[in-house]
Amino acid sequence: MLTEDIKESIKKHAIEELPMESCGLIIERNKNLFTQRCKNIAENPTKSFSLDPRDYVYCTELGKIVGCYHSHPTAKAEFTEFDKQNSSNHKIPYVVYSVTEDKFNTAFSNSYYQKYTGKSFQIGEQDCFTLIQQVYSEELKIKINNYKRAEGWSDIRPDLFDTNYANEGFIKVWNKGQDWQDYLKIHHQHDVAMVSFLASDFPTHAAIILDEGKTILHQPRNKKSVIEKLSQSYINRIAYVLRHESI
């Protein structure tokens, strides 16, 4: 969702509205994303935002509303609990841009990702890698190339993920042996946990980390895709965490 064009549009709006907080909506129409500026009608628009409901109604006529953004002129790119609750209530991501930090942050409700759950496992067609391809394509407009996987691929080519992630634009942001709490401080939505379930030194499973590092979205083998709590036993199996260089 946060393509470079969308980011540039949000940044430009934020700077033009200084010292007030800017706000607007991200809209999808004919598979294209664009932003629509909205009026901030908050009592104190330099410290908070309240989107004009008339602008919201107008935006519903332009296409599908897929996100809401606002800026922080002087504060960090962090969300209030109210922001998080609104994201959950409206079932859309909330985006904040900090002008002083020149940084974006996104709050997602897990209910937003339910559309990716309940998919039946099929190796090479609907597996952990396929699910990541789908999420990255639909949410981030990032295309990840496919790599042939058949039954028993992890025995034949256990290093499949390990040798190709860099070619797809991913970098390591955490390695096994480091403190997990240190990772949580830098967590980004859509980071990918590479997991070792087998005796191999190489990870053979992948999961998308959500909700400030509290949950994962993944496609377990021979089960339906699911969002579930990221438990300590699961963390113990994570070999490393990847992040796309464009995030």
PDB file of C-alpha atoms in Angstrom:
ATOM      1  CA  MET A   1       0.000   0.000   0.000  1.00  0.00           C
ATOM      2  CA  LEU A   2       2.808   2.442   0.847  1.00  0.00           C
ATOM      3  CA  THR A   3       4.310   2.740  -2.612  1.00  0.00           C
ATOM      4  CA  GLU A   4       6.897   5.436  -3.277  1.00  0.00           C
ATOM      5  CA  ASP A   5       4.254   7.545  -5.052  1.00  0.00           C
ATOM      6  CA  ILE A   6       1.908   7.286  -2.072  1.00  0.00           C
ATOM      7  CA  LYS A   7       4.703   8.217   0.337  1.00  0.00           C
ATOM      8  CA  GLU A   8       5.670  11.245  -1.724  1.00  0.00           C
ATOM      9  CA  SER A   9       2.058  12.402  -1.900  1.00  0.00           C
ATOM     10  CA  ILE A  10       1.618  12.098   1.878  1.00  0.00           C
ATOM     11  CA  LYS A  11       4.911  13.898   2.580  1.00  0.00           C
ATOM     12  CA  LYS A  12       4.043  16.755   0.249  1.00  0.00           C
ATOM     13  CA  HIS A  13       0.638  17.188   1.892  1.00  0.00           C
ATOM     14  CA  ALA A  14       2.177  17.122   5.379  1.00  0.00           C
ATOM     15  CA  ILE A  15       4.700  19.838   4.560  1.00  0.00           C
ATOM     16  CA  GLU A  16       2.123  22.064   2.885  1.00  0.00           C
ATOM     17  CA  GLU A  17      -0.178  21.886   5.932  1.00  0.00           C
ATOM     18  CA  LEU A  18       2.462  22.811   8.517  1.00  0.00           C
ATOM     19  CA  PRO A  19       2.100  23.633  11.367  1.00  0.00           C
ATOM     20  CA  MET A  20      -1.197  21.693  11.285  1.00  0.00           C
ATOM     21  CA  GLU A  21      -1.598  17.936  10.996  1.00  0.00           C
ATOM     22  CA  SER A  22      -2.594  16.866   7.517  1.00  0.00           C
ATOM     23  CA  CYS A  23      -5.013  14.007   6.931  1.00  0.00           C
ATOM     24  CA  GLY A  24      -6.481  12.101   4.036  1.00  0.00           C
ATOM     25  CA  LEU A  25      -7.439   8.737   2.627  1.00  0.00           C
ATOM     26  CA  ILE A  26      -5.719   6.188   0.412  1.00  0.00           C
ATOM     27  CA  ILE A  27      -8.018   4.959  -2.331  1.00  0.00           C
ATOM     28  CA  GLU A  28      -7.880   2.060  -4.767  1.00  0.00           C
ATOM     29  CA  ARG A  29      -9.567   2.330  -8.156  1.00  0.00           C
ATOM     30  CA  ASN A  30      -9.004  -0.004 -11.097  1.00  0.00           C
ATOM     31  CA  LYS A  31      -6.080  -1.576  -9.186  1.00  0.00           C
ATOM     32  CA  ASN A  32      -4.377   1.824  -8.891  1.00  0.00           C
ATOM     33  CA  LEU A  33      -3.660   3.569  -5.590  1.00  0.00           C
ATOM     34  CA  PHE A  34      -3.864   7.305  -4.966  1.00  0.00           C
ATOM     35  CA  THR A  35      -4.338   9.689  -2.050  1.00  0.00           C
ATOM     36  CA  GLN A  36      -7.194  12.109  -1.517  1.00  0.00           C
ATOM     37  CA  ARG A  37      -6.600  15.064   0.786  1.00  0.00           C
ATOM     38  CA  CYS A  38      -9.233  15.716   3.437  1.00  0.00           C
ATOM     39  CA  LYS A  39      -9.953  18.642   5.731  1.00  0.00           C
ATOM     40  CA  ASN A  40      -8.760  18.416   9.331  1.00  0.00           C
ATOM     41  CA  ILE A  41     -11.644  19.681  11.467  1.00  0.00           C
ATOM     42  CA  ALA A  42     -10.082  18.935  14.880  1.00  0.00           C
ATOM     43  CA  GLU A  43     -10.422  21.609  17.579  1.00  0.00           C
ATOM     44  CA  ASN A  44      -6.635  21.829  17.769  1.00  0.00           C
ATOM     45  CA  PRO A  45      -5.374  20.745  14.327  1.00  0.00           C
ATOM     46  CA  THR A  46      -1.737  21.333  15.322  1.00  0.00           C
ATOM     47  CA  LYS A  47      -1.962  18.484  17.847  1.00  0.00           C
ATOM     48  CA  SER A  48      -4.577  16.082  16.447  1.00  0.00           C
ATOM     49  CA  PHE A  49      -6.729  15.327  13.445  1.00  0.00           C
ATOM     50  CA  SER A  50     -10.384  14.670  12.758  1.00  0.00           C
ATOM     51  CA  LEU A  51     -11.280  13.912   9.184  1.00  0.00           C
ATOM     52  CA  ASP A  52     -14.250  15.841   7.780  1.00  0.00           C
ATOM     53  CA  PRO A  53     -17.051  13.260   7.304  1.00  0.00           C
ATOM     54  CA  ARG A  54     -18.166  15.042   4.132  1.00  0.00           C
ATOM     55  CA  ASP A  55     -14.753  14.349   2.633  1.00  0.00           C
ATOM     56  CA  TYR A  56     -15.072  10.699   3.652  1.00  0.00           C
ATOM     57  CA  VAL A  57     -18.396  10.379   1.848  1.00  0.00           C
ATOM     58  CA  TYR A  58     -16.892  12.005  -1.228  1.00  0.00           C
ATOM     59  CA  CYS A  59     -13.989   9.543  -1.166  1.00  0.00           C
ATOM     60  CA  THR A  60     -16.332   6.543  -1.132  1.00  0.00           C
ATOM     61  CA  GLU A  61     -17.486   7.692  -4.562  1.00  0.00           C
ATOM     62  CA  LEU A  62     -13.920   7.767  -5.898  1.00  0.00           C
ATOM     63  CA  GLY A  63     -13.125   4.121  -5.207  1.00  0.00           C
ATOM     64  CA  LYS A  64     -12.382   1.690  -2.392  1.00  0.00           C
ATOM     65  CA  ILE A  65     -10.909   3.281   0.743  1.00  0.00           C
ATOM     66  CA  VAL A  66      -7.940   1.135   1.739  1.00  0.00           C
ATOM     67  CA  GLY A  67      -6.134   3.376   4.239  1.00  0.00           C
ATOM     68  CA  CYS A  68      -6.183   6.578   6.279  1.00  0.00           C
ATOM     69  CA  TYR A  69      -3.154   8.821   6.783  1.00  0.00           C
ATOM     70  CA  HIS A  70      -2.209  11.800   8.896  1.00  0.00           C
ATOM     71  CA  SER A  71       0.954  13.669   9.806  1.00  0.00           C
ATOM     72  CA  HIS A  72       2.805  14.606  12.986  1.00  0.00           C
ATOM     73  CA  PRO A  73       4.445  18.020  12.460  1.00  0.00           C
ATOM     74  CA  THR A  74       6.742  17.719  15.499  1.00  0.00           C
ATOM     75  CA  ALA A  75       5.944  14.385  17.173  1.00  0.00           C
ATOM     76  CA  LYS A  76       7.399  10.965  16.406  1.00  0.00           C
ATOM     77  CA  ALA A  77       5.822   8.528  13.950  1.00  0.00           C
ATOM     78  CA  GLU A  78       3.947   6.720  16.709  1.00  0.00           C
ATOM     79  CA  PHE A  79       0.253   5.911  17.101  1.00  0.00           C
ATOM     80  CA  THR A  80      -2.060   6.671  19.960  1.00  0.00           C
ATOM     81  CA  GLU A  81      -4.270   3.892  21.283  1.00  0.00           C
ATOM     82  CA  PHE A  82      -7.155   5.836  19.752  1.00  0.00           C
ATOM     83  CA  ASP A  83      -5.502   5.564  16.320  1.00  0.00           C
ATOM     84  CA  LYS A  84      -5.064   1.820  16.758  1.00  0.00           C
ATOM     85  CA  GLN A  85      -8.663   1.407  17.850  1.00  0.00           C
ATOM     86  CA  ASN A  86      -9.898   3.362  14.838  1.00  0.00           C
ATOM     87  CA  SER A  87      -7.820   1.185  12.537  1.00  0.00           C
ATOM     88  CA  SER A  88      -9.454  -1.872  14.084  1.00  0.00           C
ATOM     89  CA  ASN A  89     -12.966  -0.389  13.987  1.00  0.00           C
ATOM     90  CA  HIS A  90     -12.730   0.657  10.344  1.00  0.00           C
ATOM     91  CA  LYS A  91     -10.742  -2.434   9.332  1.00  0.00           C
ATOM     92  CA  ILE A  92      -8.228  -0.378   7.344  1.00  0.00           C
ATOM     93  CA  PRO A  93      -4.566   0.481   7.941  1.00  0.00           C
ATOM     94  CA  TYR A  94      -3.661   3.832   9.505  1.00  0.00           C
ATOM     95  CA  VAL A  95      -0.527   5.600   8.286  1.00  0.00           C
ATOM     96  CA  VAL A  96       1.345   8.342  10.128  1.00  0.00           C
ATOM     97  CA  TYR A  97       4.174  10.449   8.743  1.00  0.00           C
ATOM     98  CA  SER A  98       6.492  12.358  11.079  1.00  0.00           C
ATOM     99  CA  VAL A  99       7.824  15.519   9.443  1.00  0.00           C
ATOM    100  CA  THR A 100      10.679  15.957  11.927  1.00  0.00           C
ATOM    101  CA  GLU A 101      11.788  12.315  11.667  1.00  0.00           C
ATOM    102  CA  ASP A 102      10.961  12.001   7.953  1.00  0.00           C
ATOM    103  CA  LYS A 103       9.578   8.598   8.855  1.00  0.00           C
ATOM    104  CA  PHE A 104       6.435   6.557   8.165  1.00  0.00           C
ATOM    105  CA  ASN A 105       4.660   4.118  10.429  1.00  0.00           C
ATOM    106  CA  THR A 106       1.612   1.970   9.792  1.00  0.00           C
ATOM    107  CA  ALA A 107      -0.941   0.480  12.171  1.00  0.00           C
ATOM    108  CA  PHE A 108      -2.876  -2.512  10.940  1.00  0.00           C
ATOM    109  CA  SER A 109      -5.826  -4.290  12.456  1.00  0.00           C
ATOM    110  CA  ASN A 110      -5.519  -8.074  12.320  1.00  0.00           C
ATOM    111  CA  SER A 111      -9.083  -8.145  11.006  1.00  0.00           C
ATOM    112  CA  TYR A 112      -7.708  -6.465   7.883  1.00  0.00           C
ATOM    113  CA  TYR A 113      -5.599  -9.565   7.191  1.00  0.00           C
ATOM    114  CA  GLN A 114      -8.392 -12.097   7.646  1.00  0.00           C
ATOM    115  CA  LYS A 115      -8.771 -12.186   3.865  1.00  0.00           C
ATOM    116  CA  TYR A 116      -5.467 -14.080   3.742  1.00  0.00           C
ATOM    117  CA  THR A 117      -6.559 -16.754   6.229  1.00  0.00           C
ATOM    118  CA  GLY A 118      -8.438 -19.998   5.626  1.00  0.00           C
ATOM    119  CA  LYS A 119      -6.477 -20.928   2.490  1.00  0.00           C
ATOM    120  CA  SER A 120      -5.793 -24.650   2.067  1.00  0.00           C
ATOM    121  CA  PHE A 121      -2.178 -25.797   1.836  1.00  0.00           C
ATOM    122  CA  GLN A 122      -0.796 -27.061  -1.459  1.00  0.00           C
ATOM    123  CA  ILE A 123       2.935 -27.235  -1.967  1.00  0.00           C
ATOM    124  CA  GLY A 124       4.115 -24.823  -4.644  1.00  0.00           C
ATOM    125  CA  GLU A 125       0.594 -23.462  -5.180  1.00  0.00           C
ATOM    126  CA  GLN A 126      -0.542 -22.257  -1.753  1.00  0.00           C
ATOM    127  CA  ASP A 127       2.255 -22.589   0.769  1.00  0.00           C
ATOM    128  CA  CYS A 128       4.134 -20.239   3.092  1.00  0.00           C
ATOM    129  CA  PHE A 129       6.087 -18.687   0.225  1.00  0.00           C
ATOM    130  CA  THR A 130       3.006 -18.207  -1.956  1.00  0.00           C
ATOM    131  CA  LEU A 131       1.224 -16.437   0.893  1.00  0.00           C
ATOM    132  CA  ILE A 132       4.103 -13.980   1.283  1.00  0.00           C
ATOM    133  CA  GLN A 133       4.083 -13.346  -2.466  1.00  0.00           C
ATOM    134  CA  GLN A 134       0.350 -12.559  -2.278  1.00  0.00           C
ATOM    135  CA  VAL A 135       0.625 -10.186   0.678  1.00  0.00           C
ATOM    136  CA  TYR A 136       3.630  -8.330  -0.724  1.00  0.00           C
ATOM    137  CA  SER A 137       2.005  -7.978  -4.134  1.00  0.00           C
ATOM    138  CA  GLU A 138      -1.398  -6.818  -2.879  1.00  0.00           C
ATOM    139  CA  GLU A 139      -0.359  -4.692   0.099  1.00  0.00           C
ATOM    140  CA  LEU A 140       3.035  -3.312  -0.929  1.00  0.00           C
ATOM    141  CA  LYS A 141       3.006  -3.673  -4.731  1.00  0.00           C
ATOM    142  CA  ILE A 142       6.255  -5.627  -4.449  1.00  0.00           C
ATOM    143  CA  LYS A 143       6.699  -8.543  -6.846  1.00  0.00           C
ATOM    144  CA  ILE A 144       8.619 -11.525  -5.500  1.00  0.00           C
ATOM    145  CA  ASN A 145       9.777 -14.033  -8.079  1.00  0.00           C
ATOM    146  CA  ASN A 146       8.621 -17.610  -7.787  1.00  0.00           C
ATOM    147  CA  TYR A 147      10.960 -20.535  -7.108  1.00  0.00           C
ATOM    148  CA  LYS A 148       9.928 -24.065  -8.030  1.00  0.00           C
ATOM    149  CA  ARG A 149       8.879 -26.111  -5.014  1.00  0.00           C
ATOM    150  CA  ALA A 150       7.634 -29.684  -5.142  1.00  0.00           C
ATOM    151  CA  GLU A 151       7.111 -32.280  -2.426  1.00  0.00           C
ATOM    152  CA  GLY A 152      10.446 -32.916  -0.723  1.00  0.00           C
ATOM    153  CA  TRP A 153      12.066 -29.693  -1.954  1.00  0.00           C
ATOM    154  CA  SER A 154      13.556 -28.993   1.482  1.00  0.00           C
ATOM    155  CA  ASP A 155      15.541 -32.247   1.286  1.00  0.00           C
ATOM    156  CA  ILE A 156      16.797 -31.521  -2.218  1.00  0.00           C
ATOM    157  CA  ARG A 157      17.386 -27.781  -1.884  1.00  0.00           C
ATOM    158  CA  PRO A 158      17.287 -26.828   1.823  1.00  0.00           C
ATOM    159  CA  ASP A 159      19.096 -23.538   1.098  1.00  0.00           C
ATOM    160  CA  LEU A 160      16.404 -22.324  -1.352  1.00  0.00           C
ATOM    161  CA  PHE A 161      15.335 -19.364   0.810  1.00  0.00           C
ATOM    162  CA  ASP A 162      18.776 -18.699   2.212  1.00  0.00           C
ATOM    163  CA  THR A 163      20.432 -18.206  -1.165  1.00  0.00           C
ATOM    164  CA  ASN A 164      17.703 -16.131  -2.828  1.00  0.00           C
ATOM    165  CA  TYR A 165      16.316 -13.601  -0.342  1.00  0.00           C
ATOM    166  CA  ALA A 166      18.947 -10.972  -1.196  1.00  0.00           C
ATOM    167  CA  ASN A 167      18.096 -11.266  -4.911  1.00  0.00           C
ATOM    168  CA  GLU A 168      14.510 -10.303  -4.027  1.00  0.00           C
ATOM    169  CA  GLY A 169      15.560  -7.151  -2.175  1.00  0.00           C
ATOM    170  CA  PHE A 170      15.439  -8.455   1.404  1.00  0.00           C
ATOM    171  CA  ILE A 171      17.984  -7.767   4.122  1.00  0.00           C
ATOM    172  CA  LYS A 172      18.523  -9.356   7.538  1.00  0.00           C
ATOM    173  CA  VAL A 173      17.460  -7.211  10.496  1.00  0.00           C
ATOM    174  CA  TRP A 174      17.740  -9.868  13.229  1.00  0.00           C
ATOM    175  CA  ASN A 175      19.652 -13.117  13.695  1.00  0.00           C
ATOM    176  CA  LYS A 176      19.166 -16.051  16.032  1.00  0.00           C
ATOM    177  CA  GLY A 177      21.198 -15.454  19.172  1.00  0.00           C
ATOM    178  CA  GLN A 178      20.327 -11.769  19.379  1.00  0.00           C
ATOM    179  CA  ASP A 179      17.856 -10.515  21.977  1.00  0.00           C
ATOM    180  CA  TRP A 180      14.295 -10.704  20.641  1.00  0.00           C
ATOM    181  CA  GLN A 181      13.404  -7.579  22.600  1.00  0.00           C
ATOM    182  CA  ASP A 182      15.940  -5.670  20.518  1.00  0.00           C
ATOM    183  CA  TYR A 183      14.106  -6.776  17.391  1.00  0.00           C
ATOM    184  CA  LEU A 184      10.745  -5.616  18.769  1.00  0.00           C
ATOM    185  CA  LYS A 185      12.170  -2.105  19.079  1.00  0.00           C
ATOM    186  CA  ILE A 186      12.771  -1.968  15.316  1.00  0.00           C
ATOM    187  CA  HIS A 187       9.896  -4.151  14.114  1.00  0.00           C
ATOM    188  CA  HIS A 188       8.166  -3.163  10.884  1.00  0.00           C
ATOM    189  CA  GLN A 189       4.850  -4.515   9.699  1.00  0.00           C
ATOM    190  CA  HIS A 190       5.453  -7.177   6.996  1.00  0.00           C
ATOM    191  CA  ASP A 191       8.848  -8.255   8.288  1.00  0.00           C
ATOM    192  CA  VAL A 192       9.358 -11.943   7.481  1.00  0.00           C
ATOM    193  CA  ALA A 193      10.427 -14.539  10.050  1.00  0.00           C
ATOM    194  CA  MET A 194      12.472 -17.348   8.529  1.00  0.00           C
ATOM    195  CA  VAL A 195      11.866 -20.480  10.564  1.00  0.00           C
ATOM    196  CA  SER A 196      13.763 -23.770  10.974  1.00  0.00           C
ATOM    197  CA  PHE A 197      11.490 -26.674  11.895  1.00  0.00           C
ATOM    198  CA  LEU A 198      13.729 -29.436  10.612  1.00  0.00           C
ATOM    199  CA  ALA A 199      17.226 -30.519  11.562  1.00  0.00           C
ATOM    200  CA  SER A 200      18.605 -28.486   8.652  1.00  0.00           C
ATOM    201  CA  ASP A 201      20.666 -25.392   9.354  1.00  0.00           C
ATOM    202  CA  PHE A 202      18.565 -23.589   6.760  1.00  0.00           C
ATOM    203  CA  PRO A 203      15.070 -22.133   7.323  1.00  0.00           C
ATOM    204  CA  THR A 204      12.322 -23.956   5.425  1.00  0.00           C
ATOM    205  CA  HIS A 205       9.292 -21.962   6.548  1.00  0.00           C
ATOM    206  CA  ALA A 206       8.377 -18.268   6.475  1.00  0.00           C
ATOM    207  CA  ALA A 207       5.825 -16.156   8.345  1.00  0.00           C
ATOM    208  CA  ILE A 208       4.841 -12.482   8.189  1.00  0.00           C
ATOM    209  CA  ILE A 209       5.178 -10.689  11.512  1.00  0.00           C
ATOM    210  CA  LEU A 210       2.241  -8.417  12.411  1.00  0.00           C
ATOM    211  CA  ASP A 211       0.816  -6.361  15.244  1.00  0.00           C
ATOM    212  CA  GLU A 212       4.053  -4.929  16.702  1.00  0.00           C
ATOM    213  CA  GLY A 213       5.599  -8.392  16.783  1.00  0.00           C
ATOM    214  CA  LYS A 214       2.760 -10.040  18.696  1.00  0.00           C
ATOM    215  CA  THR A 215       1.256 -12.186  15.917  1.00  0.00           C
ATOM    216  CA  ILE A 216       2.169 -13.933  12.674  1.00  0.00           C
ATOM    217  CA  LEU A 217       0.344 -14.640   9.439  1.00  0.00           C
ATOM    218  CA  HIS A 218       1.504 -17.857   7.808  1.00  0.00           C
ATOM    219  CA  GLN A 219       0.549 -21.000   5.895  1.00  0.00           C
ATOM    220  CA  PRO A 220       1.378 -24.027   8.048  1.00  0.00           C
ATOM    221  CA  ARG A 221       2.078 -27.265   6.248  1.00  0.00           C
ATOM    222  CA  ASN A 222      -1.085 -29.313   5.606  1.00  0.00           C
ATOM    223  CA  LYS A 223      -3.209 -26.736   7.430  1.00  0.00           C
ATOM    224  CA  LYS A 224      -5.155 -23.613   6.532  1.00  0.00           C
ATOM    225  CA  SER A 225      -3.424 -20.230   6.574  1.00  0.00           C
ATOM    226  CA  VAL A 226      -3.879 -18.517   9.908  1.00  0.00           C
ATOM    227  CA  ILE A 227      -3.085 -15.523  12.109  1.00  0.00           C
ATOM    228  CA  GLU A 228      -1.864 -16.657  15.510  1.00  0.00           C
ATOM    229  CA  LYS A 229       0.068 -15.493  18.517  1.00  0.00           C
ATOM    230  CA  LEU A 230       3.840 -15.424  18.125  1.00  0.00           C
ATOM    231  CA  SER A 231       4.787 -17.687  21.022  1.00  0.00           C
ATOM    232  CA  GLN A 232       8.170 -18.022  22.679  1.00  0.00           C
ATOM    233  CA  SER A 233       8.521 -21.588  21.372  1.00  0.00           C
ATOM    234  CA  TYR A 234       8.010 -20.259  17.845  1.00  0.00           C
ATOM    235  CA  ILE A 235      10.487 -17.427  18.396  1.00  0.00           C
ATOM    236  CA  ASN A 236      13.045 -20.045  19.438  1.00  0.00           C
ATOM    237  CA  ARG A 237      12.786 -21.573  15.967  1.00  0.00           C
ATOM    238  CA  ILE A 238      13.324 -18.321  14.047  1.00  0.00           C
ATOM    239  CA  ALA A 239      16.693 -18.361  12.278  1.00  0.00           C
ATOM    240  CA  TYR A 240      16.532 -14.725  11.172  1.00  0.00           C
ATOM    241  CA  VAL A 241      14.132 -11.922  10.269  1.00  0.00           C
ATOM    242  CA  LEU A 242      14.045 -10.273   6.860  1.00  0.00           C
ATOM    243  CA  ARG A 243      12.834  -6.847   5.754  1.00  0.00           C
ATOM    244  CA  HIS A 244      12.395  -5.622   2.201  1.00  0.00           C
ATOM    245  CA  GLU A 245      14.757  -2.774   1.452  1.00  0.00           C
ATOM    246  CA  SER A 246      11.886  -0.571   0.227  1.00  0.00           C
ATOM    247  CA  ILE A 247      10.009  -0.673   3.556  1.00  0.00           C
TER     248      ILE A 247
END
